[in-house]
Amino acid sequence: VEESFDLIGIKHERIDFIKEQVFQSLKLKSEKWNRFMAVEENQRLLIDFLDQAQPGKLLLFTGPGGALNVPLTLKTKILYVFKKCWESLPDSDILFGAYHVLCLPSCICSQVLVPVLSNINNHSGWPQAVSQDLNKYMEIIRSNTLVIRGQVQGKTILALDCLFILCSLPQMDRAVLHSIESMVIQWTHQIADVMKQDSAHILLEELNPVPNAEIDFWTARKENMFGIYSQIQDPKVCKIATILKMVKSSYYSTFRDLTLRVTEAVSEAQDIELHLRPLKRHLAHLEEVNFSEVEPLIPPLFHTICLIWSHSKYYCFPPRIIVLLQEFCNLLINQALNYLTPEEIFKVELEEAQEKVRITIHILRSFKTCFHQHQLNISDYYSNSTAVKPWTFPPQLIFARLDRFFDRLLKIEELFVTATEFLKLEKIVIGGSKGKLLSEKVYSMNDEFQEGWRIFEESKYDPLDYTNMVLLCFKLFELYKLVTPVRRQYYLNMFCFCKYISLTSLFLLQLKSNCAALNKNMPHTAGNLKWSQELRERLLSQRNQFRHINHP
């Protein structure tokens, strides 16, 4: 979008030039730029920067939501604009650039501080000990800044002391050898920290990641391990291995084991990233379609997961497949939440909300059913010459969060079913001599229900938050106080009293039985009398319970 801003009666084409640089460096959208320029303070900032007769700087960055801002504190990627002369100048005299704030100390140190202080021409008149000590500490600073810069970029950079490279093997003293061994120890710790990283740590922090986190983790892991491997194969590092071997250092075996571990880690990351790559297509389909249409996509997804389990050398272990399946459960939960819209679930039409909950329950149940089917048939994915590795891990490790969410949906579905029955009360008309009195009771009960349901509709509480049980239980209790009398009367009518004949017929059958059960170690007459007494107690106990029921 090409747009010029006529500010204070002058058409500033230089502002459009700055806008193009912002679009290119910060990937800003045109509507964000227009919103930034709509603020009079921002307009004045640009005009003053371009027109004031002195050198100046302008810093811009994208804040939350992609909005363009002028930073008060530097925390992210910055676009800088510098004027090189003391007057208002055209575009050619404006200097642009972009940098990440966290990389700035490393750039200053490696490109300014270390070259200046390490230059021997700047050491004239210095004692040799001071000059050597300064060079030593400059090398330490340079190495540390490189490591920090790599961490900012998500890479592992092995710090390399360049001083020993200038020394030949006969001239190498204990100090240089100690420096080399210290580097090997530092590399060992750095690589060990990388290998200790696990994709499951996000789950342990209860951040509920989705499968993209697993794929991104192994993609980044592969790139990082390839970078470490290429550094180890560098000729300078090979020279370190040669030196350790020739002086018979005890750290040579450590360096050799380190090289083998890195090689194995590269193979592992490459294998896992290759086998997880087909999941990107399934994830794209799951995220694009409406949640109500997800069910047909579940069997192909589990088919791909089973192929990964049976063909990958490094991913066929329960801890890793459990993490992946847990993340798919999180994805389904997130999509279900977007589909149900928790803040609107009690505000839309009851039939619509009930149908959405029913569809969600059906899809989640289908997901678990599909898992169990593939768990039983996992041997079909192996050839006859390959040993089968079954899924012997308990499903609870996978579906712990999904089951809690599923139980919450069942409670809400039951609530909707109850509400549907109560909505029928307003249509009930009772005739007869007591019809008016009974109808008033029904209408009163309906009014109480409507009031209780209105509380649900106006509440800001998230009903699908399974971690918060107190408020939902309280609201359900308030609503079920209305439901209980009707349900109790209904069950008494439809269940208890229809069993009167069955109960009496069973008692009569026992009374007419010719083979009465005798109590143990009692004679025939005494045993029958004892049995009759126990039967009478059973009859009276049930009869006393029925006497407390208020039933016409």
XYZ file of C-alpha atoms in Angstrom:
552
model
C 0.000 0.000 0.000
C 1.627 3.199 -1.180
C 0.474 6.132 0.869
C 2.063 9.508 1.595
C 1.309 11.639 4.598
C 0.989 15.414 4.104
C 2.021 16.739 7.472
C 2.229 20.433 8.312
C 1.585 21.341 4.669
C 4.548 19.366 3.263
C 4.416 16.030 1.463
C 7.151 13.947 3.073
C 8.252 11.316 0.611
C 11.012 10.354 3.021
C 8.346 9.001 5.373
C 7.225 6.632 2.644
C 10.840 5.557 2.248
C 11.053 4.823 5.983
C 7.749 2.946 5.702
C 9.205 0.660 3.023
C 12.189 -0.091 5.252
C 9.871 -0.888 8.165
C 7.845 -3.269 5.984
C 11.002 -5.007 4.807
C 12.845 -5.271 8.148
C 10.032 -5.827 10.671
C 7.534 -7.592 8.338
C 4.902 -5.044 9.325
C 1.432 -4.979 7.780
C 0.130 -1.843 6.139
C -2.799 -1.427 8.535
C -0.376 -1.465 11.491
C 1.665 1.311 9.882
C -1.459 3.364 9.193
C -2.545 2.940 12.798
C 0.901 4.065 13.964
C 0.798 7.148 11.743
C -2.743 8.032 12.821
C -1.335 9.099 16.212
C -0.307 12.760 16.097
C 2.588 12.162 18.496
C 4.115 9.599 16.131
C 3.710 11.964 13.171
C 5.514 14.720 15.058
C 8.281 12.263 16.052
C 9.063 11.414 12.416
C 8.898 15.056 11.236
C 11.201 16.253 14.011
C 13.666 13.451 13.313
C 13.846 14.277 9.596
C 13.801 18.067 9.838
C 15.863 18.933 12.893
C 19.312 20.269 11.987
C 21.407 17.786 13.931
C 22.307 14.091 13.802
C 19.754 11.849 15.480
C 18.474 8.337 15.821
C 15.042 6.709 15.538
C 14.266 3.270 16.943
C 11.158 1.287 15.972
C 9.960 -2.175 16.984
C 6.825 -4.339 16.850
C 5.048 -4.841 20.156
C 2.187 -7.123 21.253
C -0.267 -7.833 18.461
C 2.219 -6.708 15.800
C 1.710 -2.987 16.525
C 4.543 -0.600 15.656
C 6.017 1.231 18.646
C 8.803 3.567 19.663
C 10.629 1.641 22.423
C 11.145 2.968 25.905
C 13.096 -0.141 26.851
C 14.872 -2.431 24.399
C 13.691 -6.047 24.532
C 13.205 -7.244 20.960
C 14.289 -6.758 17.349
C 14.859 -3.075 16.587
C 14.891 -1.104 13.337
C 17.281 1.852 13.680
C 17.401 4.955 11.462
C 20.450 7.285 11.686
C 21.073 10.703 10.170
C 24.693 11.174 9.180
C 24.864 14.981 8.831
C 23.855 18.162 10.652
C 20.997 19.233 8.378
C 17.749 18.098 6.811
C 18.819 15.614 4.130
C 17.307 13.368 1.426
C 17.038 9.573 1.517
C 20.658 8.894 0.544
C 21.915 10.382 3.795
C 19.789 8.141 6.043
C 21.343 4.971 7.435
C 19.076 1.963 8.122
C 19.707 -1.268 9.956
C 18.085 -3.930 12.149
C 19.426 -5.902 15.078
C 18.215 -8.031 17.934
C 18.736 -6.350 21.287
C 20.096 -9.503 22.911
C 22.786 -9.751 20.204
C 23.938 -6.151 20.664
C 26.421 -6.806 23.563
C 27.966 -9.656 21.595
C 28.372 -7.474 18.493
C 29.938 -4.621 20.468
C 32.298 -6.982 22.247
C 33.436 -9.021 19.221
C 33.579 -6.162 16.698
C 34.704 -3.227 18.855
C 36.030 -4.122 22.290
C 38.125 -7.219 21.520
C 39.765 -5.919 18.290
C 40.723 -2.618 19.925
C 42.104 -4.031 23.165
C 43.796 -7.030 21.523
C 45.659 -4.950 18.960
C 49.352 -4.991 19.945
C 49.805 -1.542 18.404
C 47.684 -0.206 21.270
C 49.966 -1.854 23.850
C 52.999 0.336 23.300
C 54.635 1.186 26.589
C 52.783 -1.605 28.421
C 54.628 -4.279 30.396
C 54.648 -7.636 28.622
C 52.841 -9.332 31.525
C 49.989 -6.814 31.341
C 49.698 -7.218 27.577
C 49.607 -11.020 27.783
C 47.102 -10.936 30.656
C 44.852 -8.562 28.696
C 44.983 -10.791 25.615
C 44.042 -13.754 27.783
C 40.997 -12.056 29.265
C 39.928 -10.639 25.898
C 39.917 -14.166 24.520
C 37.768 -15.321 27.446
C 35.331 -12.446 26.876
C 35.181 -13.187 23.147
C 34.445 -16.861 23.798
C 31.746 -16.123 26.356
C 30.001 -13.600 24.110
C 29.980 -16.104 21.239
C 28.380 -18.711 23.496
C 25.734 -16.238 24.674
C 25.018 -15.143 21.127
C 24.531 -18.765 20.114
C 22.089 -19.304 22.987
C 20.052 -16.278 21.832
C 19.868 -17.787 18.342
C 19.018 -21.252 19.680
C 22.389 -22.705 18.727
C 25.250 -24.242 20.669
C 28.580 -22.610 19.882
C 31.691 -24.316 21.205
C 34.098 -21.651 22.409
C 37.535 -22.062 20.802
C 40.659 -20.450 22.245
C 42.691 -19.276 19.260
C 45.887 -18.597 21.214
C 47.120 -22.186 21.251
C 46.800 -22.446 17.437
C 49.774 -20.101 17.063
C 51.936 -22.430 19.170
C 53.709 -25.441 17.722
C 53.645 -28.715 19.606
C 57.256 -28.522 20.946
C 56.637 -24.994 22.225
C 53.410 -25.917 24.021
C 53.713 -25.495 27.777
C 51.487 -26.650 30.623
C 49.449 -23.435 30.569
C 48.405 -23.952 26.946
C 47.670 -27.641 27.583
C 45.584 -26.706 30.595
C 43.659 -24.231 28.421
C 42.939 -26.977 25.878
C 41.737 -29.414 28.537
C 39.556 -26.714 30.072
C 37.932 -26.163 26.670
C 37.170 -29.879 26.358
C 35.558 -29.864 29.804
C 33.462 -26.829 28.853
C 32.375 -28.484 25.585
C 31.386 -31.605 27.476
C 29.109 -29.608 29.768
C 27.590 -27.655 26.865
C 26.816 -30.766 24.833
C 25.527 -32.611 27.910
C 23.092 -29.742 28.545
C 21.830 -30.012 24.963
C 21.356 -33.764 25.188
C 19.482 -33.473 28.476
C 16.823 -31.373 26.782
C 13.590 -33.290 26.311
C 10.361 -32.407 24.550
C 8.452 -33.646 27.605
C 9.609 -30.775 29.823
C 6.826 -28.556 28.425
C 4.258 -31.150 29.500
C 5.836 -31.368 32.930
C 5.427 -27.603 33.257
C 1.683 -28.086 32.513
C 1.771 -25.780 29.495
C -0.362 -28.240 27.460
C 1.613 -28.120 24.176
C 0.253 -29.385 20.847
C 2.061 -31.749 18.401
C 3.682 -28.835 16.573
C 5.834 -28.348 19.677
C 7.174 -31.906 19.308
C 7.938 -31.450 15.610
C 9.570 -28.055 16.162
C 11.644 -29.447 19.029
C 13.168 -32.206 16.921
C 13.667 -29.908 13.937
C 15.598 -27.467 16.109
C 17.422 -30.379 17.779
C 18.569 -31.692 14.395
C 19.860 -28.285 13.278
C 21.628 -27.727 16.597
C 23.288 -31.153 16.600
C 24.399 -30.733 12.988
C 25.964 -27.419 14.011
C 27.819 -29.056 16.913
C 28.965 -31.907 14.673
C 30.325 -29.500 12.062
C 32.223 -27.629 14.790
C 33.773 -30.853 16.074
C 34.895 -31.736 12.540
C 36.618 -28.353 12.159
C 40.391 -28.679 11.484
C 41.183 -26.582 14.550
C 39.235 -29.008 16.765
C 40.894 -31.950 15.058
C 44.220 -30.372 15.972
C 43.074 -30.326 19.605
C 42.337 -34.072 19.421
C 45.767 -34.693 17.927
C 47.470 -32.695 20.688
C 45.586 -34.545 23.450
C 46.462 -37.879 21.893
C 50.170 -37.066 21.463
C 50.631 -35.798 25.005
C 48.607 -38.799 26.281
C 46.177 -36.554 28.105
C 43.514 -38.195 30.254
C 40.949 -36.006 28.478
C 41.549 -37.608 25.087
C 39.165 -40.455 25.900
C 36.610 -37.884 27.066
C 36.925 -36.021 23.770
C 36.608 -39.270 21.799
C 33.471 -40.295 23.714
C 32.090 -36.810 23.176
C 32.542 -37.156 19.427
C 30.757 -40.524 19.422
C 27.849 -39.153 21.470
C 27.421 -36.209 19.111
C 27.457 -38.535 16.093
C 24.784 -40.713 17.694
C 22.702 -37.668 18.642
C 22.843 -36.411 15.051
C 21.568 -39.770 13.786
C 18.800 -39.773 16.402
C 17.597 -36.254 15.627
C 17.741 -36.850 11.894
C 15.758 -40.107 12.152
C 13.055 -38.676 14.411
C 12.652 -35.450 12.421
C 12.318 -37.466 9.212
C 9.623 -39.766 10.636
C 7.660 -36.950 12.317
C 7.538 -34.917 9.115
C 4.406 -36.697 7.697
C 2.443 -35.562 10.762
C 2.544 -31.973 9.491
C -0.027 -32.824 6.818
C -2.358 -34.438 9.366
C -1.978 -31.472 11.695
C -2.811 -29.058 8.896
C -6.011 -30.984 8.133
C -7.007 -31.190 11.792
C -6.527 -27.461 12.280
C -8.267 -26.417 9.069
C -11.493 -28.433 9.233
C -14.417 -27.730 11.511
C -14.238 -29.731 14.729
C -17.500 -31.516 13.906
C -15.737 -32.981 10.828
C -12.640 -34.244 12.647
C -13.754 -37.848 13.212
C -12.864 -39.179 9.694
C -9.315 -37.813 10.142
C -8.596 -39.796 13.315
C -7.965 -43.302 11.828
C -5.410 -42.027 9.228
C -3.665 -40.132 12.021
C -3.265 -43.250 14.175
C -2.181 -45.194 11.107
C 0.691 -42.729 10.604
C 1.608 -42.832 14.310
C 1.770 -46.634 14.179
C 4.021 -46.454 11.111
C 6.321 -44.075 12.983
C 6.418 -46.472 15.941
C 7.235 -49.497 13.770
C 9.778 -47.868 11.418
C 11.675 -45.293 13.484
C 14.764 -46.579 15.232
C 14.763 -43.909 17.927
C 11.064 -43.057 18.405
C 9.787 -46.540 19.255
C 9.970 -45.968 22.998
C 6.950 -45.461 25.290
C 8.061 -42.112 26.820
C 8.257 -40.487 23.388
C 5.063 -41.870 21.888
C 3.210 -40.992 25.108
C 4.349 -37.372 24.792
C 3.156 -37.245 21.182
C -0.259 -38.732 21.985
C -0.689 -36.406 24.964
C -0.055 -33.472 22.676
C -2.689 -34.742 20.245
C -5.102 -34.913 23.181
C -4.254 -31.287 23.959
C -4.919 -30.364 20.329
C -8.357 -32.008 20.430
C -9.182 -30.242 23.694
C -8.151 -26.873 22.252
C -10.246 -27.431 19.142
C -13.198 -28.578 21.247
C -12.954 -25.412 23.345
C -12.924 -23.258 20.203
C -15.890 -25.193 18.852
C -17.972 -25.019 22.039
C -17.014 -21.433 22.987
C -17.199 -21.788 26.812
C -18.282 -18.207 27.467
C -21.282 -18.668 25.135
C -22.284 -22.246 25.906
C -25.106 -21.246 28.307
C -26.147 -18.200 26.274
C -26.986 -19.821 22.933
C -30.068 -21.916 22.221
C -30.231 -24.950 24.480
C -30.721 -27.402 21.602
C -27.723 -25.993 19.736
C -25.440 -26.166 22.770
C -26.630 -29.676 23.616
C -25.932 -30.859 20.063
C -22.410 -29.385 20.113
C -21.641 -31.074 23.429
C -22.983 -34.372 22.089
C -20.793 -34.134 18.957
C -17.724 -33.273 21.045
C -18.292 -36.239 23.369
C -18.707 -38.531 20.367
C -15.443 -37.341 18.752
C -13.419 -37.692 21.951
C -14.852 -41.158 22.519
C -13.962 -42.082 18.917
C -10.392 -40.900 19.492
C -9.974 -43.201 22.498
C -11.665 -46.096 20.700
C -9.337 -45.683 17.722
C -6.335 -45.707 20.041
C -7.401 -49.002 21.643
C -8.031 -50.578 18.238
C -4.577 -49.679 16.967
C -3.040 -50.746 20.276
C -4.463 -54.229 19.736
C -3.443 -54.356 16.055
C 0.030 -52.843 16.346
C 1.572 -56.148 15.187
C 0.052 -55.595 11.721
C 2.588 -52.820 11.131
C 5.588 -55.134 11.485
C 7.007 -57.514 8.907
C 7.436 -61.178 9.739
C 11.180 -60.810 10.284
C 10.868 -57.889 12.698
C 10.245 -58.234 16.422
C 6.986 -56.612 17.477
C 7.106 -53.898 20.143
C 3.580 -53.630 21.569
C 2.058 -50.606 23.289
C 2.258 -51.941 26.809
C 2.070 -48.571 28.542
C -1.163 -47.788 30.462
C -3.621 -45.548 28.579
C -4.084 -43.403 31.705
C -0.687 -41.822 30.984
C -2.075 -40.512 27.707
C -5.685 -39.677 28.505
C -5.368 -38.196 31.993
C -6.227 -34.642 30.896
C -8.597 -35.783 28.153
C -10.581 -37.919 30.620
C -11.016 -34.987 33.000
C -12.244 -32.812 30.168
C -14.497 -35.659 28.985
C -16.046 -36.062 32.444
C -16.791 -32.348 32.555
C -18.577 -32.615 29.202
C -20.677 -35.514 30.522
C -21.764 -33.406 33.492
C -22.715 -30.537 31.197
C -24.602 -32.900 28.913
C -26.555 -34.238 31.895
C -27.298 -30.674 32.922
C -28.614 -29.888 29.429
C -30.824 -32.986 29.447
C -32.281 -31.951 32.797
C -32.804 -28.399 31.573
C -34.597 -29.690 28.475
C -37.029 -31.634 30.656
C -37.644 -28.624 32.873
C -38.394 -26.383 29.904
C -41.392 -28.598 29.229
C -42.990 -27.476 32.509
C -44.236 -24.214 31.021
C -46.384 -26.182 28.573
C -48.015 -28.425 31.210
C -51.724 -27.919 31.947
C -53.322 -30.065 34.679
C -57.072 -30.554 34.782
C -59.407 -31.976 37.370
C -60.524 -30.746 40.772
C -56.955 -30.135 41.949
C -55.685 -29.017 38.553
C -55.418 -25.346 39.419
C -53.472 -25.989 42.613
C -51.108 -28.443 40.939
C -50.623 -26.158 37.942
C -49.600 -23.296 40.239
C -46.979 -25.549 41.841
C -45.660 -26.517 38.421
C -45.472 -22.881 37.312
C -43.732 -21.928 40.542
C -41.189 -24.676 39.993
C -40.696 -23.478 36.407
C -40.076 -19.918 37.619
C -37.459 -21.172 40.080
C -35.781 -23.149 37.316
C -35.747 -20.161 34.968
C -34.116 -18.086 37.705
C -31.475 -20.764 38.305
C -30.787 -21.081 34.575
C -30.461 -17.317 34.241
C -27.613 -17.480 36.787
C -25.792 -19.880 34.458
C -26.356 -17.605 31.462
C -25.070 -14.479 33.222
C -22.139 -16.157 34.929
C -18.605 -15.379 33.673
C -17.393 -18.715 34.970
C -15.814 -21.084 32.416
C -17.932 -24.264 32.661
C -15.374 -26.274 30.653
C -12.525 -25.524 33.070
C -12.234 -28.958 34.636
C -9.706 -27.701 37.187
C -12.363 -25.552 38.904
C -14.879 -27.897 40.504
C -16.195 -25.739 43.337
C -18.277 -23.224 41.432
C -19.787 -25.734 39.021
C -20.736 -28.097 41.835
C -22.359 -25.214 43.720
C -24.403 -24.163 40.705
C -25.399 -27.742 39.916
C -26.472 -28.221 43.516
C -28.666 -25.133 43.334
C -30.270 -26.399 40.143
C -30.655 -29.974 41.293
C -32.539 -28.804 44.380
C -35.322 -28.055 41.940
C -34.858 -31.266 40.016
C -34.742 -33.679 42.958
C -38.404 -33.574 44.087
C -39.696 -34.193 40.582
C -37.183 -36.920 39.843
C -37.855 -38.608 43.162
C -41.581 -38.663 42.558
C -41.024 -39.875 39.018
C -38.775 -42.751 40.068
C -41.155 -43.775 42.827
C -44.036 -43.904 40.375
C -42.177 -45.624 37.554
C -39.902 -47.928 39.490
C -40.802 -48.599 43.105
C -44.577 -48.947 42.986
C -44.629 -50.925 39.787
C -42.641 -53.557 41.703
C -45.293 -54.078 44.385
C -46.726 -57.120 42.655
C -43.300 -58.589 41.961
C -42.250 -58.201 45.598
C -45.414 -59.754 46.999
C -45.293 -62.622 44.511
C -41.721 -63.421 45.544
C -42.671 -63.480 49.227
C -45.661 -65.708 48.493
C -43.452 -68.034 46.505
C -41.125 -68.450 49.473
C -44.072 -69.039 51.833
C -45.539 -71.761 49.617
C -42.204 -73.438 49.085
C -42.162 -77.034 50.303
C -38.425 -77.068 50.798
C -37.837 -74.314 53.315
C -34.257 -73.457 54.060
C -33.186 -74.650 57.494
C -30.816 -72.773 59.717
C -27.496 -74.486 60.267
C -27.282 -77.026 63.128
C -31.014 -76.757 63.992
C -33.727 -79.467 63.982
C -36.489 -79.434 61.356
C -39.260 -77.687 63.345
C -37.032 -75.170 65.091
C -35.266 -74.411 61.800
C -38.560 -73.663 60.029
C -39.730 -71.445 62.875
C -36.447 -69.541 62.763
C -36.734 -69.130 58.982
C -40.297 -67.839 59.309
C -39.239 -65.325 61.930
C -36.469 -63.979 59.678
C -38.859 -63.718 56.729
C -41.342 -61.772 58.885
C -38.579 -59.353 59.922
C -37.699 -58.797 56.270
C -41.321 -58.046 55.405
C -41.809 -55.657 58.301
C -38.575 -53.782 57.636
C -39.563 -53.078 54.042
C -43.099 -52.204 55.061
C -41.854 -49.687 57.621
C -39.751 -47.996 54.930
C -42.737 -47.676 52.593
C -44.835 -46.115 55.344
C -42.582 -43.004 55.293
C -43.266 -42.322 51.618
C -45.916 -39.689 50.980
C -47.642 -41.180 47.972
C -51.318 -41.077 47.022
